[in-house]
Short mmCIF file of N, CA and C in Angstrom, two decimals:
data_model
loop_
_atom_site.label_atom_id
_atom_site.label_comp_id
_atom_site.label_asym_id
_atom_site.label_seq_id
_atom_site.Cartn_x
_atom_site.Cartn_y
_atom_site.Cartn_z
N ALA Q 871 -29.61 19.51 -7.95
CA ALA Q 871 -28.22 20.01 -8.37
C ALA Q 871 -27.75 20.90 -9.81
N ILE Q 872 -27.18 21.31 -9.94
CA ILE Q 872 -26.92 22.64 -10.38
C ILE Q 872 -26.39 22.27 -11.83
N LEU Q 873 -27.21 22.79 -12.55
CA LEU Q 873 -26.92 22.62 -14.18
C LEU Q 873 -25.95 22.50 -14.78
N GLY Q 874 -25.04 21.49 -15.35
CA GLY Q 874 -23.84 20.99 -15.78
C GLY Q 874 -23.32 20.43 -15.18
N SER Q 875 -23.55 19.79 -13.84
CA SER Q 875 -22.46 19.67 -12.92
C SER Q 875 -22.74 18.04 -12.67
N LYS Q 876 -21.59 17.09 -11.84
CA LYS Q 876 -21.53 15.93 -11.99
C LYS Q 876 -22.48 15.83 -10.62
N PRO Q 877 -23.04 15.11 -10.46
CA PRO Q 877 -23.64 14.73 -9.28
C PRO Q 877 -22.63 14.16 -7.86
N GLY Q 878 -22.52 14.37 -7.24
CA GLY Q 878 -21.73 13.67 -5.93
C GLY Q 878 -21.89 12.32 -5.52
N PRO Q 879 -20.75 11.27 -5.23
CA PRO Q 879 -21.00 10.08 -5.04
C PRO Q 879 -21.99 9.50 -4.59
N ARG Q 880 -22.29 10.62 -3.41
CA ARG Q 880 -23.87 9.89 -2.10
C ARG Q 880 -24.74 9.76 -3.49
N ALA Q 881 -25.03 10.39 -4.31
CA ALA Q 881 -25.87 10.55 -5.72
C ALA Q 881 -26.13 9.56 -6.40
N LEU Q 882 -25.08 9.15 -6.62
CA LEU Q 882 -24.81 7.91 -7.76
C LEU Q 882 -24.99 6.71 -7.26
N TRP Q 883 -24.79 6.95 -6.14
CA TRP Q 883 -24.97 5.09 -4.94
C TRP Q 883 -26.63 5.46 -4.73
N VAL Q 884 -27.16 6.29 -4.65
CA VAL Q 884 -28.31 6.67 -4.01
C VAL Q 884 -29.48 6.27 -5.54
N ALA Q 885 -28.51 7.07 -6.71
CA ALA Q 885 -29.35 6.75 -7.80
C ALA Q 885 -29.21 5.35 -8.52
N MET Q 886 -28.44 4.46 -8.30
CA MET Q 886 -28.02 3.07 -8.21
C MET Q 886 -29.18 1.72 -6.80
N GLY Q 887 -29.62 2.72 -6.72
CA GLY Q 887 -30.29 1.99 -5.55
C GLY Q 887 -30.04 1.78 -4.21
N ARG Q 888 -28.62 2.71 -4.58
CA ARG Q 888 -27.85 1.36 -2.92
C ARG Q 888 -27.97 2.36 -2.19
N GLN Q 889 -27.02 2.28 -0.28
CA GLN Q 889 -27.22 3.18 -0.20
C GLN Q 889 -25.49 3.15 -0.21
N PRO Q 890 -24.64 4.60 0.29
CA PRO Q 890 -23.57 4.65 0.78
C PRO Q 890 -22.58 3.87 1.75
N PHE Q 891 -21.37 3.53 1.96
CA PHE Q 891 -21.42 2.84 2.96
C PHE Q 891 -21.22 4.36 4.26
N GLU Q 892 -21.55 4.06 5.48
CA GLU Q 892 -21.51 4.86 6.73
C GLU Q 892 -20.61 4.28 7.70
N SER Q 893 -19.45 4.53 8.30
CA SER Q 893 -18.42 4.38 9.00
C SER Q 893 -19.13 4.23 11.02
N ALA Q 894 -19.17 3.63 11.88
CA ALA Q 894 -19.82 3.75 12.55
C ALA Q 894 -18.70 4.82 13.57
N ALA Q 895 -18.04 5.02 13.04
CA ALA Q 895 -17.12 6.03 13.69
C ALA Q 895 -17.45 7.60 13.19
N ALA Q 896 -18.08 7.88 12.11
CA ALA Q 896 -17.93 8.98 11.31
C ALA Q 896 -18.82 9.35 12.41
N GLU Q 897 -20.09 8.67 13.12
CA GLU Q 897 -20.95 9.55 13.90
C GLU Q 897 -21.32 9.54 16.04
N LEU Q 898 -19.56 8.64 16.36
CA LEU Q 898 -18.86 8.96 17.22
C LEU Q 898 -18.51 9.97 17.76
N VAL Q 899 -17.56 10.99 16.70
CA VAL Q 899 -17.31 12.00 17.70
C VAL Q 899 -17.69 13.03 16.34
N SER Q 900 -17.57 14.64 17.09
CA SER Q 900 -17.59 15.80 16.30
C SER Q 900 -15.88 15.85 15.67
N GLU Q 901 -16.13 15.76 14.18
CA GLU Q 901 -14.84 16.56 13.65
C GLU Q 901 -13.98 17.59 13.85
N SER Q 902 -14.85 18.39 14.14
CA SER Q 902 -14.89 19.74 14.80
C SER Q 902 -14.09 20.22 16.14
N ASP Q 903 -13.73 18.92 17.27
CA ASP Q 903 -13.85 18.57 18.10
C ASP Q 903 -11.66 19.06 18.25
N HIS Q 904 -11.38 19.05 19.27
CA HIS Q 904 -9.42 18.72 19.03
C HIS Q 904 -9.29 17.39 19.10
N PRO Q 905 -8.40 17.10 18.09
CA PRO Q 905 -7.98 15.71 18.40
C PRO Q 905 -8.15 15.15 19.91
N LEU Q 906 -7.24 15.78 20.44
CA LEU Q 906 -7.36 14.96 21.78
C LEU Q 906 -8.68 14.91 21.96
N GLU Q 907 -9.54 15.39 21.96
CA GLU Q 907 -10.74 14.93 22.82
C GLU Q 907 -11.77 14.28 21.87
N GLN Q 908 -11.51 14.56 20.82
CA GLN Q 908 -11.93 13.26 20.03
C GLN Q 908 -11.37 11.79 20.46
N LEU Q 909 -10.21 11.60 20.26
CA LEU Q 909 -9.46 10.06 21.10
C LEU Q 909 -10.46 10.12 22.11
N ARG Q 910 -10.72 10.89 23.20
CA ARG Q 910 -10.66 11.00 24.51
C ARG Q 910 -12.51 9.76 24.38
N GLN Q 911 -12.91 10.82 23.60
CA GLN Q 911 -14.21 10.24 23.15
C GLN Q 911 -14.32 9.00 22.86
N LEU Q 912 -13.12 8.66 21.35
CA LEU Q 912 -13.55 7.55 20.51
C LEU Q 912 -13.15 6.42 22.13
N GLU Q 913 -11.94 6.37 22.57
CA GLU Q 913 -11.75 5.85 23.91
C GLU Q 913 -13.30 5.05 24.63
N ALA Q 914 -13.82 6.62 25.12
CA ALA Q 914 -14.66 6.03 26.02
C ALA Q 914 -15.77 4.65 25.40
N LYS Q 915 -16.08 5.39 24.08
CA LYS Q 915 -17.10 4.60 23.22
C LYS Q 915 -16.57 3.46 22.35
N ALA Q 916 -15.57 3.31 22.24
CA ALA Q 916 -14.36 1.36 22.01
C ALA Q 916 -15.12 0.65 23.14
N TRP Q 917 -14.95 1.15 24.36
CA TRP Q 917 -14.87 0.21 25.61
C TRP Q 917 -16.27 -0.45 25.22
N GLU Q 918 -17.28 0.87 25.34
CA GLU Q 918 -18.97 0.63 25.52
C GLU Q 918 -18.86 -0.50 24.40
N LEU Q 919 -18.61 -0.28 23.17
CA LEU Q 919 -18.44 -0.85 22.02
C LEU Q 919 -18.48 -1.94 22.39
N ARG Q 920 -17.18 -2.58 23.34
CA ARG Q 920 -16.12 -3.66 23.71
C ARG Q 920 -18.14 -4.50 24.20
N GLN Q 921 -18.37 -3.58 25.45
CA GLN Q 921 -19.25 -4.44 26.44
C GLN Q 921 -20.24 -4.92 25.59
N LEU Q 922 -20.36 -4.21 25.00
CA LEU Q 922 -21.78 -4.55 23.50
C LEU Q 922 -21.82 -5.76 23.11
N GLY Q 923 -20.19 -6.30 22.63
CA GLY Q 923 -20.28 -7.40 22.02
C GLY Q 923 -19.67 -6.76 20.45
N ASP Q 924 -19.95 -5.41 20.10
CA ASP Q 924 -19.68 -5.07 18.46
C ASP Q 924 -18.31 -4.69 18.08
N ALA Q 925 -17.37 -5.88 17.68
CA ALA Q 925 -15.61 -6.08 17.00
C ALA Q 925 -15.69 -4.86 16.38
N ASP Q 926 -16.97 -5.28 15.22
CA ASP Q 926 -16.86 -3.66 13.73
C ASP Q 926 -16.80 -2.74 14.51
N ALA Q 927 -17.73 -2.27 15.35
CA ALA Q 927 -17.72 -1.27 15.71
C ALA Q 927 -16.33 -0.56 16.40
N VAL Q 928 -15.70 -1.46 17.38
CA VAL Q 928 -14.48 -1.25 17.24
C VAL Q 928 -13.15 -1.17 17.42
N VAL Q 929 -13.09 -1.96 16.20
CA VAL Q 929 -12.53 -1.68 14.66
C VAL Q 929 -12.67 -0.32 13.89
N GLU Q 930 -13.53 0.13 13.77
CA GLU Q 930 -14.10 1.28 13.00
C GLU Q 930 -13.87 2.55 14.24
N CYS Q 931 -13.88 2.23 15.26
CA CYS Q 931 -13.25 3.19 16.39
C CYS Q 931 -11.26 3.46 16.49
N ARG Q 932 -11.25 2.51 16.89
CA ARG Q 932 -9.10 2.51 16.47
C ARG Q 932 -8.82 2.46 15.33
N ILE Q 933 -9.43 2.62 14.26
CA ILE Q 933 -9.13 2.67 12.81
C ILE Q 933 -8.71 5.15 13.10
N LYS Q 934 -9.77 5.34 13.74
CA LYS Q 934 -9.93 6.43 13.52
C LYS Q 934 -8.83 7.46 14.53
N GLN Q 935 -9.03 6.45 15.69
CA GLN Q 935 -8.01 6.82 16.63
C GLN Q 935 -6.72 6.30 15.68
N LEU Q 936 -6.15 5.74 15.74
CA LEU Q 936 -4.71 5.62 15.04
C LEU Q 936 -4.97 6.81 13.60
N SER Q 937 -5.70 7.03 13.20
CA SER Q 937 -5.48 8.08 12.51
C SER Q 937 -5.42 9.43 12.94
N LEU Q 938 -5.91 9.35 14.26
CA LEU Q 938 -5.71 10.66 14.87
C LEU Q 938 -4.18 11.11 15.23
N GLN Q 939 -3.84 9.65 16.15
CA GLN Q 939 -2.56 9.88 16.63
C GLN Q 939 -1.66 9.94 15.49
N LYS Q 940 -2.03 9.41 14.04
CA LYS Q 940 -0.95 10.17 13.00
C LYS Q 940 -1.11 11.71 12.65
N VAL Q 941 -1.92 12.00 12.89
CA VAL Q 941 -1.80 13.30 12.81
C VAL Q 941 -1.24 14.40 13.69
N LEU Q 942 -1.13 14.15 15.44
CA LEU Q 942 -0.49 14.40 16.01
C LEU Q 942 1.00 14.13 15.82
N VAL Q 943 1.16 12.56 15.71
CA VAL Q 943 2.32 12.86 15.07
C VAL Q 943 3.51 13.20 14.56
N HIS Q 944 2.80 13.56 13.05
CA HIS Q 944 3.58 13.92 12.07
C HIS Q 944 3.11 15.54 11.83
N LEU Q 945 2.04 15.31 12.10
CA LEU Q 945 1.89 17.39 11.81
C LEU Q 945 2.29 17.68 13.76
N TYR Q 946 2.21 17.48 14.20
CA TYR Q 946 2.09 18.47 15.70
C TYR Q 946 3.31 18.02 17.00
N ASP Q 947 3.94 16.97 15.94
CA ASP Q 947 5.31 16.26 16.69
C ASP Q 947 4.86 15.79 18.40
N TYR Q 948 3.52 15.36 18.39
CA TYR Q 948 3.43 14.55 19.94
C TYR Q 948 4.35 13.61 19.57
N PRO Q 949 4.80 12.87 21.72
CA PRO Q 949 5.63 11.53 21.15
C PRO Q 949 4.70 10.90 20.55
N THR Q 950 5.50 9.76 19.60
CA THR Q 950 5.23 8.26 19.01
C THR Q 950 4.62 7.27 20.17
N ALA Q 951 4.43 7.54 21.29
CA ALA Q 951 3.96 6.33 22.45
C ALA Q 951 2.31 6.28 22.18
N GLY Q 952 1.61 7.26 21.93
CA GLY Q 952 0.30 7.44 21.62
C GLY Q 952 -0.27 6.58 20.83
N LEU Q 953 0.67 6.73 19.51
CA LEU Q 953 0.42 5.96 18.09
C LEU Q 953 1.07 4.64 18.26
N VAL Q 954 1.86 4.19 19.04
CA VAL Q 954 2.08 2.67 18.91
C VAL Q 954 0.92 2.25 19.95
N GLN Q 955 0.25 2.70 21.04
CA GLN Q 955 -0.66 2.05 21.95
C GLN Q 955 -1.94 2.30 20.86
N ALA Q 956 -2.01 2.82 20.08
CA ALA Q 956 -3.45 3.14 19.07
C ALA Q 956 -3.04 1.96 18.19
N GLN Q 957 -1.77 1.70 17.59
CA GLN Q 957 -1.22 0.47 17.25
C GLN Q 957 -1.86 -0.25 17.25
N THR Q 958 -1.26 -0.74 19.09
CA THR Q 958 -1.51 -1.88 19.80
C THR Q 958 -3.25 -2.01 19.73
N ALA Q 959 -3.89 -1.40 19.89
CA ALA Q 959 -5.62 -1.62 20.57
C ALA Q 959 -6.52 -1.46 19.38
N LEU Q 960 -5.24 -1.38 17.89
CA LEU Q 960 -6.27 -1.62 16.74
C LEU Q 960 -5.77 -3.39 16.61
N ALA Q 961 -4.29 -3.76 16.98
CA ALA Q 961 -4.28 -5.26 16.74
C ALA Q 961 -5.95 -5.67 17.26
N GLU Q 962 -5.76 -5.47 19.31
CA GLU Q 962 -6.14 -5.83 20.05
C GLU Q 962 -7.96 -6.31 18.98
N ALA Q 963 -8.62 -5.02 18.46
CA ALA Q 963 -9.43 -5.33 18.35
C ALA Q 963 -10.06 -5.53 16.97
N TYR Q 964 -8.88 -6.26 15.97
CA TYR Q 964 -9.26 -7.02 15.21
C TYR Q 964 -8.83 -8.39 16.22
N ALA Q 965 -8.26 -8.29 16.71
CA ALA Q 965 -8.29 -9.92 17.35
C ALA Q 965 -9.49 -10.06 17.65
N LEU Q 966 -10.14 -9.54 18.79
CA LEU Q 966 -11.78 -9.18 19.28
C LEU Q 966 -12.78 -10.16 18.39
N GLY Q 967 -12.08 -9.47 17.06
CA GLY Q 967 -13.48 -9.64 15.86
C GLY Q 967 -12.99 -10.74 14.71
N ASN Q 968 -11.62 -11.50 15.45
CA ASN Q 968 -11.08 -12.56 14.46
C ASN Q 968 -10.58 -12.32 13.41
N TYR Q 969 -10.68 -10.78 13.25
CA TYR Q 969 -10.05 -10.06 11.58
C TYR Q 969 -9.02 -10.33 11.29
N LEU Q 970 -7.79 -11.96 11.34
CA LEU Q 970 -6.78 -11.45 11.10
C LEU Q 970 -5.29 -11.31 10.57
N ASP Q 971 -6.79 -11.80 9.37
CA ASP Q 971 -6.15 -11.04 7.48
C ASP Q 971 -6.12 -9.76 7.46
N GLN Q 972 -7.45 -9.11 8.16
CA GLN Q 972 -6.99 -7.85 7.87
C GLN Q 972 -6.28 -7.00 9.00
N ALA Q 973 -6.19 -7.28 9.98
CA ALA Q 973 -5.04 -6.96 11.00
C ALA Q 973 -3.77 -7.15 10.15
N GLN Q 974 -3.26 -8.01 9.92
CA GLN Q 974 -1.92 -8.04 9.07
C GLN Q 974 -1.86 -7.12 7.84
N GLU Q 975 -3.10 -6.96 7.01
CA GLU Q 975 -3.01 -5.97 5.77
C GLU Q 975 -2.85 -4.47 6.45
N HIS Q 976 -3.85 -4.23 7.27
CA HIS Q 976 -3.27 -3.32 7.73
C HIS Q 976 -2.28 -2.30 8.78
N LEU Q 977 -1.82 -3.66 9.52
CA LEU Q 977 -0.74 -2.68 10.40
C LEU Q 977 0.52 -3.58 9.53
N ASP Q 978 0.39 -3.82 8.82
CA ASP Q 978 2.20 -4.00 8.16
C ASP Q 978 2.39 -3.11 7.96
#
């Protein structure tokens, strides 16, 4: 670290003997790819993870998809149909994992 600079969050977690939370979705797609390409990759990955029964990872994929759809709709004026589909897919993922309280909280 540079003398006099504050350590970043990751360094603080490691110094405390903990590992920072790593999202499964962070490793699924390259954020340098176009959002539409990321959505395509996430859809394939969500299907694969669902087949494996990994409900947590499916939820993370769906959250990332919802975020990307919001970017497309709000910043680039894409049609809202993709956003509605992403919200529905996230609700289904929460149901798959029986995370009903989280679904209510997140989708309200």
